[in-house]
C-alpha cells in the first residue's frame, strides 16, 4: 500500500455526508445543553433514566423520505432493528416501540407498516401505539423505543489503557444502493429470528458480568465515525489498526468503513477481559477482534499496513460537542 492511499481514504471518510451529519448534532447540543436537569447526558445511543435498581432506556430514529419511498418495507423493518441495536449497545433489553408515520397513500403506508410489524415480530418487541397520517405530501417514518438495563454500557466510560473491540456479524449482504450491511432481514421469516434475539442479548450479558463499561453500535457514521463519537464522549483518544477490523473478504476497505451493519458494535475492555468478551461473540458465530488501543491523546489515529495518520484531532475540532 502506498502512503497516499491511507491519506486519500481518510480524507474521503472525513468529508463524507455521514460524518457531516454527526457534526450537525453540535448545534442541537448547544441549544439543549450537554446535561439535563436530571444529569442525563446527551451523546449516547439512548437516554438512560435512573429507575429503581436499573435504568429505563429511551431512543428514537427517523428515516428520510428518499429511503422510505425507495424501500418502504425495509424502512419499516429498520425502524425496529436499528432502535433495538441502540438499546443493546447500552446494555439493555427492549420493551416496546411506537411509530410516527406519514404517507401519501394507504398502499405506501401498508408496506411500511408491514415491515415494522415483521421487524417487531422478529425481535419479539411489540408496537404499542404511535401516530399515522396517510394523507401527507411525503413519506416519512420515525420510530421510538423503550428499554431497560440493569447495568449500563455507555459512550462516556471508555478509559485510556483499555482495548477497542469490534464485533460485527459478517453473515450478511449489501442492501444496494444504500450502505447497509444486512445480516438480519433475510432471517425474519425463519427460525433465525431466535438467533437474532440471542445475539443481541450478548450485550446486556457483557454489561451485567462487568466485562465492559463502554460501547456504541456502529452507526451511519461508519466504524471510524462511531469510534470518534465514543472517544469524544469519553474524553480519550484511540489508535485503530484497519487490517484488524472484521471484514467480508470481498468488501473494499473504503466501502466497509462507510457501512452501516445491522449488527455491529464497538466495545472497550480491560486487556485482561478482552478474550472473554470476544469469546462470547465467537460462540455465536459473530466476528470479533481487538482493533485498537485507547489512550489519552484525544486523537483518533489510524494505521494501515506500515502507514499511520491522524483521522481526527478532537482537541482541535470537536465532533458532536459532547466531550466531558
mmCIF file of C-alpha atoms in Angstrom:
data_model
loop_
_atom_site.group_PDB
_atom_site.id
_atom_site.type_symbol
_atom_site.label_atom_id
_atom_site.label_comp_id
_atom_site.label_asym_id
_atom_site.label_seq_id
_atom_site.Cartn_x
_atom_site.Cartn_y
_atom_site.Cartn_z
ATOM 1 C CA UNK A 1 0.000 0.000 0.000
ATOM 2 C CA UNK A 2 1.262 3.476 -0.897
ATOM 3 C CA UNK A 3 1.181 6.191 1.767
ATOM 4 C CA UNK A 4 -1.200 8.315 -0.279
ATOM 5 C CA UNK A 5 -3.819 5.523 -0.187
ATOM 6 C CA UNK A 6 -4.337 5.933 3.559
ATOM 7 C CA UNK A 7 -4.386 9.718 3.204
ATOM 8 C CA UNK A 8 -6.956 9.543 0.408
ATOM 9 C CA UNK A 9 -9.101 7.020 2.284
ATOM 10 C CA UNK A 10 -9.210 9.088 5.464
ATOM 11 C CA UNK A 11 -9.864 12.313 3.567
ATOM 12 C CA UNK A 12 -12.828 10.713 1.804
ATOM 13 C CA UNK A 13 -14.307 9.430 5.082
ATOM 14 C CA UNK A 14 -13.570 12.667 6.939
ATOM 15 C CA UNK A 15 -15.518 14.752 4.423
ATOM 16 C CA UNK A 16 -18.375 12.318 3.794
ATOM 17 C CA UNK A 17 -22.036 13.187 4.372
ATOM 18 C CA UNK A 18 -22.441 10.667 7.185
ATOM 19 C CA UNK A 19 -19.809 12.274 9.387
ATOM 20 C CA UNK A 20 -21.035 15.749 8.476
ATOM 21 C CA UNK A 21 -24.427 14.700 9.813
ATOM 22 C CA UNK A 22 -22.858 13.896 13.174
ATOM 23 C CA UNK A 23 -21.240 17.332 13.245
ATOM 24 C CA UNK A 24 -24.725 18.825 12.952
ATOM 25 C CA UNK A 25 -25.500 17.368 16.374
ATOM 26 C CA UNK A 26 -23.276 20.057 17.904
ATOM 27 C CA UNK A 27 -25.885 22.701 17.045
ATOM 28 C CA UNK A 28 -28.565 20.729 18.885
ATOM 29 C CA UNK A 29 -26.321 20.142 21.888
ATOM 30 C CA UNK A 30 -25.527 23.866 22.055
ATOM 31 C CA UNK A 31 -29.251 24.635 22.381
ATOM 32 C CA UNK A 32 -30.337 21.783 24.653
ATOM 33 C CA UNK A 33 -27.217 21.647 26.790
ATOM 34 C CA UNK A 34 -24.993 18.658 27.439
ATOM 35 C CA UNK A 35 -26.809 17.583 30.612
ATOM 36 C CA UNK A 36 -30.457 17.720 31.545
ATOM 37 C CA UNK A 37 -31.550 18.791 34.992
ATOM 38 C CA UNK A 38 -31.549 15.113 35.972
ATOM 39 C CA UNK A 39 -27.970 14.559 34.834
ATOM 40 C CA UNK A 40 -28.883 12.546 31.734
ATOM 41 C CA UNK A 41 -26.006 13.116 29.327
ATOM 42 C CA UNK A 42 -26.539 13.906 25.653
ATOM 43 C CA UNK A 43 -24.492 11.999 23.092
ATOM 44 C CA UNK A 44 -25.226 8.396 23.985
ATOM 45 C CA UNK A 45 -27.151 5.807 21.949
ATOM 46 C CA UNK A 46 -30.136 6.146 24.327
ATOM 47 C CA UNK A 47 -31.218 8.345 27.171
ATOM 48 C CA UNK A 48 -30.565 6.379 30.371
ATOM 49 C CA UNK A 49 -33.133 7.342 33.007
ATOM 50 C CA UNK A 50 -32.473 6.043 36.553
ATOM 51 C CA UNK A 51 -35.335 3.759 37.597
ATOM 52 C CA UNK A 52 -35.164 1.710 40.764
ATOM 53 C CA UNK A 53 -32.196 -0.630 40.640
ATOM 54 C CA UNK A 54 -31.661 -0.067 36.906
ATOM 55 C CA UNK A 55 -32.400 2.283 34.049
ATOM 56 C CA UNK A 56 -35.145 2.975 31.562
ATOM 57 C CA UNK A 57 -33.688 3.476 28.085
ATOM 58 C CA UNK A 58 -35.371 5.758 25.560
ATOM 59 C CA UNK A 59 -34.301 6.395 21.963
ATOM 60 C CA UNK A 60 -35.711 7.204 18.543
ATOM 61 C CA UNK A 61 -34.710 7.061 14.879
ATOM 62 C CA UNK A 62 -36.004 8.945 11.856
ATOM 63 C CA UNK A 63 -35.840 7.912 8.194
ATOM 64 C CA UNK A 64 -35.573 10.184 5.182
ATOM 65 C CA UNK A 65 -38.271 10.396 2.546
ATOM 66 C CA UNK A 66 -35.967 9.100 -0.219
ATOM 67 C CA UNK A 67 -35.171 5.906 1.714
ATOM 68 C CA UNK A 68 -38.785 5.320 2.776
ATOM 69 C CA UNK A 69 -40.016 5.768 -0.811
ATOM 70 C CA UNK A 70 -37.336 3.510 -2.298
ATOM 71 C CA UNK A 71 -37.572 0.698 0.273
ATOM 72 C CA UNK A 72 -40.804 1.054 2.260
ATOM 73 C CA UNK A 73 -40.876 -2.475 3.711
ATOM 74 C CA UNK A 74 -37.188 -2.361 4.663
ATOM 75 C CA UNK A 75 -37.595 1.123 6.144
ATOM 76 C CA UNK A 76 -40.321 -0.213 8.420
ATOM 77 C CA UNK A 77 -38.195 -3.215 9.363
ATOM 78 C CA UNK A 78 -35.225 -0.953 10.077
ATOM 79 C CA UNK A 79 -37.408 1.172 12.324
ATOM 80 C CA UNK A 80 -37.414 -1.703 14.785
ATOM 81 C CA UNK A 81 -33.977 -3.162 14.039
ATOM 82 C CA UNK A 82 -31.860 -0.034 14.481
ATOM 83 C CA UNK A 83 -33.678 1.069 17.632
ATOM 84 C CA UNK A 84 -33.176 -2.327 19.220
ATOM 85 C CA UNK A 85 -29.493 -2.098 18.345
ATOM 86 C CA UNK A 86 -29.277 1.175 20.284
ATOM 87 C CA UNK A 87 -30.880 -0.468 23.312
ATOM 88 C CA UNK A 88 -28.438 -3.389 23.159
ATOM 89 C CA UNK A 89 -25.472 -1.011 22.778
ATOM 90 C CA UNK A 90 -26.429 0.497 26.150
ATOM 91 C CA UNK A 91 -26.535 -2.922 27.821
ATOM 92 C CA UNK A 92 -30.320 -3.082 27.721
ATOM 93 C CA UNK A 93 -33.217 -5.188 26.543
ATOM 94 C CA UNK A 94 -36.122 -3.720 24.532
ATOM 95 C CA UNK A 95 -39.612 -3.329 25.999
ATOM 96 C CA UNK A 96 -41.804 -1.717 23.311
ATOM 97 C CA UNK A 97 -41.802 0.626 20.301
ATOM 98 C CA UNK A 98 -44.091 3.351 18.950
ATOM 99 C CA UNK A 99 -44.024 4.844 15.465
ATOM 100 C CA UNK A 100 -44.947 8.086 13.716
ATOM 101 C CA UNK A 101 -45.795 7.550 10.041
ATOM 102 C CA UNK A 102 -46.596 9.990 7.258
ATOM 103 C CA UNK A 103 -47.509 8.616 3.809
ATOM 104 C CA UNK A 104 -49.165 9.919 0.680
ATOM 105 C CA UNK A 105 -51.199 6.745 0.043
ATOM 106 C CA UNK A 106 -52.608 3.908 2.104
ATOM 107 C CA UNK A 107 -50.684 1.455 -0.111
ATOM 108 C CA UNK A 108 -47.362 3.060 0.829
ATOM 109 C CA UNK A 109 -48.366 3.046 4.481
ATOM 110 C CA UNK A 110 -49.290 -0.640 4.317
ATOM 111 C CA UNK A 111 -45.842 -1.626 3.059
ATOM 112 C CA UNK A 112 -44.068 0.438 5.705
ATOM 113 C CA UNK A 113 -46.280 -0.888 8.485
ATOM 114 C CA UNK A 114 -45.840 -4.483 7.295
ATOM 115 C CA UNK A 115 -42.068 -4.085 7.578
ATOM 116 C CA UNK A 116 -42.476 -2.529 11.011
ATOM 117 C CA UNK A 117 -44.744 -5.367 12.122
ATOM 118 C CA UNK A 118 -42.417 -8.073 10.820
ATOM 119 C CA UNK A 119 -39.425 -6.401 12.484
ATOM 120 C CA UNK A 120 -41.319 -6.292 15.753
ATOM 121 C CA UNK A 121 -42.294 -9.959 15.434
ATOM 122 C CA UNK A 122 -38.754 -10.984 14.508
ATOM 123 C CA UNK A 123 -37.200 -9.278 17.519
ATOM 124 C CA UNK A 124 -40.082 -10.024 19.878
ATOM 125 C CA UNK A 125 -40.835 -6.394 20.717
ATOM 126 C CA UNK A 126 -44.438 -5.125 20.482
ATOM 127 C CA UNK A 127 -45.563 -1.992 18.650
ATOM 128 C CA UNK A 128 -47.816 -0.386 21.251
ATOM 129 C CA UNK A 129 -49.002 2.789 19.554
ATOM 130 C CA UNK A 130 -47.988 5.890 17.657
ATOM 131 C CA UNK A 131 -49.223 8.366 15.050
ATOM 132 C CA UNK A 132 -50.422 7.703 11.491
ATOM 133 C CA UNK A 133 -51.157 10.127 8.641
ATOM 134 C CA UNK A 134 -51.994 8.580 5.250
ATOM 135 C CA UNK A 135 -52.880 11.889 3.585
ATOM 136 C CA UNK A 136 -49.489 13.532 3.658
ATOM 137 C CA UNK A 137 -47.421 15.030 0.834
ATOM 138 C CA UNK A 138 -44.403 12.921 1.780
ATOM 139 C CA UNK A 139 -43.404 9.506 3.120
ATOM 140 C CA UNK A 140 -41.524 9.630 6.398
ATOM 141 C CA UNK A 141 -41.095 7.343 9.369
ATOM 142 C CA UNK A 142 -39.919 7.852 12.912
ATOM 143 C CA UNK A 143 -39.780 5.081 15.494
ATOM 144 C CA UNK A 144 -39.099 5.394 19.228
ATOM 145 C CA UNK A 145 -38.190 2.606 21.628
ATOM 146 C CA UNK A 146 -38.305 1.958 25.356
ATOM 147 C CA UNK A 147 -35.916 -0.472 27.007
ATOM 148 C CA UNK A 148 -34.496 -1.392 30.368
ATOM 149 C CA UNK A 149 -30.963 -2.049 31.599
ATOM 150 C CA UNK A 150 -29.583 -3.381 34.881
ATOM 151 C CA UNK A 151 -26.023 -2.222 34.183
ATOM 152 C CA UNK A 152 -25.111 0.299 31.519
ATOM 153 C CA UNK A 153 -22.711 0.306 28.629
ATOM 154 C CA UNK A 154 -22.200 3.978 27.786
ATOM 155 C CA UNK A 155 -20.319 6.277 25.437
ATOM 156 C CA UNK A 156 -18.772 8.071 28.437
ATOM 157 C CA UNK A 157 -16.858 5.303 30.208
ATOM 158 C CA UNK A 158 -14.040 4.237 27.874
ATOM 159 C CA UNK A 159 -10.667 4.700 29.566
ATOM 160 C CA UNK A 160 -7.018 5.037 28.458
ATOM 161 C CA UNK A 161 -5.287 1.677 28.654
ATOM 162 C CA UNK A 162 -8.335 -0.272 27.509
ATOM 163 C CA UNK A 163 -8.520 -2.069 24.161
ATOM 164 C CA UNK A 164 -11.128 -1.387 21.481
ATOM 165 C CA UNK A 165 -13.064 -4.420 20.225
ATOM 166 C CA UNK A 166 -15.189 -4.586 17.065
ATOM 167 C CA UNK A 167 -17.927 -7.243 16.910
ATOM 168 C CA UNK A 168 -19.690 -7.492 13.538
ATOM 169 C CA UNK A 169 -21.965 -10.139 12.042
ATOM 170 C CA UNK A 170 -20.394 -10.838 8.649
ATOM 171 C CA UNK A 171 -23.159 -13.269 7.609
ATOM 172 C CA UNK A 172 -24.983 -10.643 5.583
ATOM 173 C CA UNK A 173 -25.287 -8.883 2.249
ATOM 174 C CA UNK A 174 -25.240 -5.372 0.863
ATOM 175 C CA UNK A 175 -28.596 -3.661 0.536
ATOM 176 C CA UNK A 176 -27.773 -1.609 -2.570
ATOM 177 C CA UNK A 177 -27.757 1.240 -3.341
ATOM 178 C CA UNK A 178 -27.606 2.120 0.341
ATOM 179 C CA UNK A 179 -24.547 1.457 2.541
ATOM 180 C CA UNK A 180 -26.391 -1.123 4.644
ATOM 181 C CA UNK A 181 -24.790 -4.458 5.541
ATOM 182 C CA UNK A 182 -27.899 -6.510 6.249
ATOM 183 C CA UNK A 183 -27.421 -9.651 8.345
ATOM 184 C CA UNK A 184 -30.967 -9.550 9.697
ATOM 185 C CA UNK A 185 -33.911 -9.204 7.307
ATOM 186 C CA UNK A 186 -33.280 -12.491 5.476
ATOM 187 C CA UNK A 187 -33.927 -14.282 8.778
ATOM 188 C CA UNK A 188 -37.230 -12.601 9.620
ATOM 189 C CA UNK A 189 -39.359 -15.446 8.202
ATOM 190 C CA UNK A 190 -37.165 -18.272 9.521
ATOM 191 C CA UNK A 191 -36.048 -19.860 12.748
ATOM 192 C CA UNK A 192 -33.135 -17.406 12.545
ATOM 193 C CA UNK A 193 -35.233 -14.849 14.414
ATOM 194 C CA UNK A 194 -34.385 -16.633 17.663
ATOM 195 C CA UNK A 195 -30.705 -16.372 16.744
ATOM 196 C CA UNK A 196 -31.013 -12.632 16.181
ATOM 197 C CA UNK A 197 -32.568 -12.175 19.621
ATOM 198 C CA UNK A 198 -29.875 -14.269 21.264
ATOM 199 C CA UNK A 199 -27.120 -12.343 19.501
ATOM 200 C CA UNK A 200 -28.472 -9.059 20.858
ATOM 201 C CA UNK A 201 -28.642 -10.452 24.378
ATOM 202 C CA UNK A 202 -24.843 -10.765 24.390
ATOM 203 C CA UNK A 203 -24.509 -7.029 25.073
ATOM 204 C CA UNK A 204 -26.550 -6.830 28.297
ATOM 205 C CA UNK A 205 -24.839 -10.025 29.439
ATOM 206 C CA UNK A 206 -21.427 -8.444 28.953
ATOM 207 C CA UNK A 207 -22.553 -5.368 30.900
ATOM 208 C CA UNK A 208 -24.083 -7.376 33.752
ATOM 209 C CA UNK A 209 -20.959 -9.506 34.119
ATOM 210 C CA UNK A 210 -18.723 -6.432 34.322
ATOM 211 C CA UNK A 211 -16.665 -7.271 31.234
ATOM 212 C CA UNK A 212 -17.126 -3.830 29.663
ATOM 213 C CA UNK A 213 -18.447 -0.403 30.631
ATOM 214 C CA UNK A 214 -18.416 1.349 27.240
ATOM 215 C CA UNK A 215 -19.942 0.551 23.866
ATOM 216 C CA UNK A 216 -21.627 2.022 20.806
ATOM 217 C CA UNK A 217 -23.382 0.421 17.875
ATOM 218 C CA UNK A 218 -21.740 1.174 14.534
ATOM 219 C CA UNK A 219 -23.973 3.828 13.013
ATOM 220 C CA UNK A 220 -24.349 5.649 9.706
ATOM 221 C CA UNK A 221 -21.103 7.435 10.603
ATOM 222 C CA UNK A 222 -19.289 4.173 9.869
ATOM 223 C CA UNK A 223 -16.785 2.397 12.067
ATOM 224 C CA UNK A 224 -14.281 5.255 12.349
ATOM 225 C CA UNK A 225 -17.016 7.833 12.882
ATOM 226 C CA UNK A 226 -18.551 5.704 15.618
ATOM 227 C CA UNK A 227 -15.161 5.258 17.288
ATOM 228 C CA UNK A 228 -14.695 9.021 17.103
ATOM 229 C CA UNK A 229 -18.029 9.628 18.848
ATOM 230 C CA UNK A 230 -17.072 7.157 21.572
ATOM 231 C CA UNK A 231 -13.681 8.807 22.024
ATOM 232 C CA UNK A 232 -15.203 12.293 22.193
ATOM 233 C CA UNK A 233 -17.823 11.398 24.795
ATOM 234 C CA UNK A 234 -15.205 9.632 26.938
ATOM 235 C CA UNK A 235 -12.579 12.371 26.515
ATOM 236 C CA UNK A 236 -9.948 9.953 25.224
ATOM 237 C CA UNK A 237 -8.007 9.090 22.085
ATOM 238 C CA UNK A 238 -7.631 5.865 20.121
ATOM 239 C CA UNK A 239 -5.329 4.189 17.642
ATOM 240 C CA UNK A 240 -7.137 1.809 15.269
ATOM 241 C CA UNK A 241 -5.478 -0.771 13.014
ATOM 242 C CA UNK A 242 -7.568 -1.149 9.859
ATOM 243 C CA UNK A 243 -6.234 -4.593 8.990
ATOM 244 C CA UNK A 244 -7.570 -5.956 12.287
ATOM 245 C CA UNK A 245 -11.189 -4.900 11.622
ATOM 246 C CA UNK A 246 -13.500 -7.874 10.877
ATOM 247 C CA UNK A 247 -14.448 -7.507 7.214
ATOM 248 C CA UNK A 248 -16.015 -9.665 4.478
ATOM 249 C CA UNK A 249 -13.412 -10.982 2.057
ATOM 250 C CA UNK A 250 -14.859 -9.120 -0.928
ATOM 251 C CA UNK A 251 -15.569 -5.779 0.768
ATOM 252 C CA UNK A 252 -13.227 -2.934 -0.231
ATOM 253 C CA UNK A 253 -11.866 -1.072 2.792
ATOM 254 C CA UNK A 254 -13.455 2.288 1.924
ATOM 255 C CA UNK A 255 -16.880 0.745 1.413
ATOM 256 C CA UNK A 256 -16.643 -1.279 4.596
ATOM 257 C CA UNK A 257 -15.609 1.698 6.699
ATOM 258 C CA UNK A 258 -18.659 3.544 5.318
ATOM 259 C CA UNK A 259 -21.016 0.646 6.008
ATOM 260 C CA UNK A 260 -23.903 0.612 8.474
ATOM 261 C CA UNK A 261 -24.060 -3.016 9.677
ATOM 262 C CA UNK A 262 -27.283 -4.433 11.064
ATOM 263 C CA UNK A 263 -25.216 -5.997 13.855
ATOM 264 C CA UNK A 264 -22.015 -4.130 14.605
ATOM 265 C CA UNK A 265 -20.649 -2.861 17.925
ATOM 266 C CA UNK A 266 -17.558 -1.223 19.326
ATOM 267 C CA UNK A 267 -16.741 -2.029 22.946
ATOM 268 C CA UNK A 268 -13.826 -1.174 25.185
ATOM 269 C CA UNK A 269 -12.466 -3.550 27.785
ATOM 270 C CA UNK A 270 -9.532 -4.049 30.097
ATOM 271 C CA UNK A 271 -6.871 -6.051 28.246
ATOM 272 C CA UNK A 272 -7.345 -8.990 30.603
ATOM 273 C CA UNK A 273 -11.104 -9.077 29.882
ATOM 274 C CA UNK A 274 -10.879 -8.776 26.089
ATOM 275 C CA UNK A 275 -10.591 -12.509 25.490
ATOM 276 C CA UNK A 276 -13.750 -13.236 27.466
ATOM 277 C CA UNK A 277 -15.660 -10.521 25.601
ATOM 278 C CA UNK A 278 -14.626 -11.810 22.179
ATOM 279 C CA UNK A 279 -15.305 -15.431 23.149
ATOM 280 C CA UNK A 280 -18.974 -14.595 23.730
ATOM 281 C CA UNK A 281 -19.342 -13.253 20.197
ATOM 282 C CA UNK A 282 -17.294 -16.065 18.659
ATOM 283 C CA UNK A 283 -19.517 -18.573 20.437
ATOM 284 C CA UNK A 284 -22.451 -17.333 18.368
ATOM 285 C CA UNK A 285 -20.607 -17.126 15.056
ATOM 286 C CA UNK A 286 -20.039 -13.358 15.198
ATOM 287 C CA UNK A 287 -16.653 -11.985 14.148
ATOM 288 C CA UNK A 288 -14.899 -10.045 16.919
ATOM 289 C CA UNK A 289 -11.337 -8.811 17.312
ATOM 290 C CA UNK A 290 -9.247 -6.210 19.082
ATOM 291 C CA UNK A 291 -8.840 -3.396 16.554
ATOM 292 C CA UNK A 292 -7.246 -0.654 18.637
ATOM 293 C CA UNK A 293 -5.992 0.853 21.834
ATOM 294 C CA UNK A 294 -7.431 3.653 23.959
ATOM 295 C CA UNK A 295 -5.106 6.458 25.103
ATOM 296 C CA UNK A 296 -5.270 9.994 26.455
ATOM 297 C CA UNK A 297 -4.357 11.887 23.267
ATOM 298 C CA UNK A 298 -7.898 12.946 22.200
ATOM 299 C CA UNK A 299 -6.856 11.955 18.666
ATOM 300 C CA UNK A 300 -8.153 9.146 16.512
ATOM 301 C CA UNK A 301 -5.066 7.767 14.778
ATOM 302 C CA UNK A 302 -5.299 5.088 12.101
ATOM 303 C CA UNK A 303 -2.718 2.581 10.900
ATOM 304 C CA UNK A 304 -2.895 0.611 7.672
ATOM 305 C CA UNK A 305 -0.070 -1.685 6.660
ATOM 306 C CA UNK A 306 3.040 0.346 7.582
ATOM 307 C CA UNK A 307 1.400 3.770 7.444
ATOM 308 C CA UNK A 308 -0.083 5.840 10.273
ATOM 309 C CA UNK A 309 -2.119 9.049 10.086
ATOM 310 C CA UNK A 310 -4.393 11.105 12.318
ATOM 311 C CA UNK A 311 -8.018 10.835 11.225
ATOM 312 C CA UNK A 312 -9.335 13.459 13.646
ATOM 313 C CA UNK A 313 -7.976 15.604 16.470
ATOM 314 C CA UNK A 314 -10.826 16.210 18.910
ATOM 315 C CA UNK A 315 -8.787 18.736 20.895
ATOM 316 C CA UNK A 316 -8.710 20.955 17.811
ATOM 317 C CA UNK A 317 -12.083 20.108 16.253
ATOM 318 C CA UNK A 318 -14.937 18.645 18.324
ATOM 319 C CA UNK A 319 -17.432 16.427 16.518
ATOM 320 C CA UNK A 320 -20.769 16.425 18.397
ATOM 321 C CA UNK A 321 -19.820 18.803 21.189
ATOM 322 C CA UNK A 322 -20.367 16.094 23.822
ATOM 323 C CA UNK A 323 -16.890 15.971 25.323
ATOM 324 C CA UNK A 324 -16.672 15.899 29.148
#
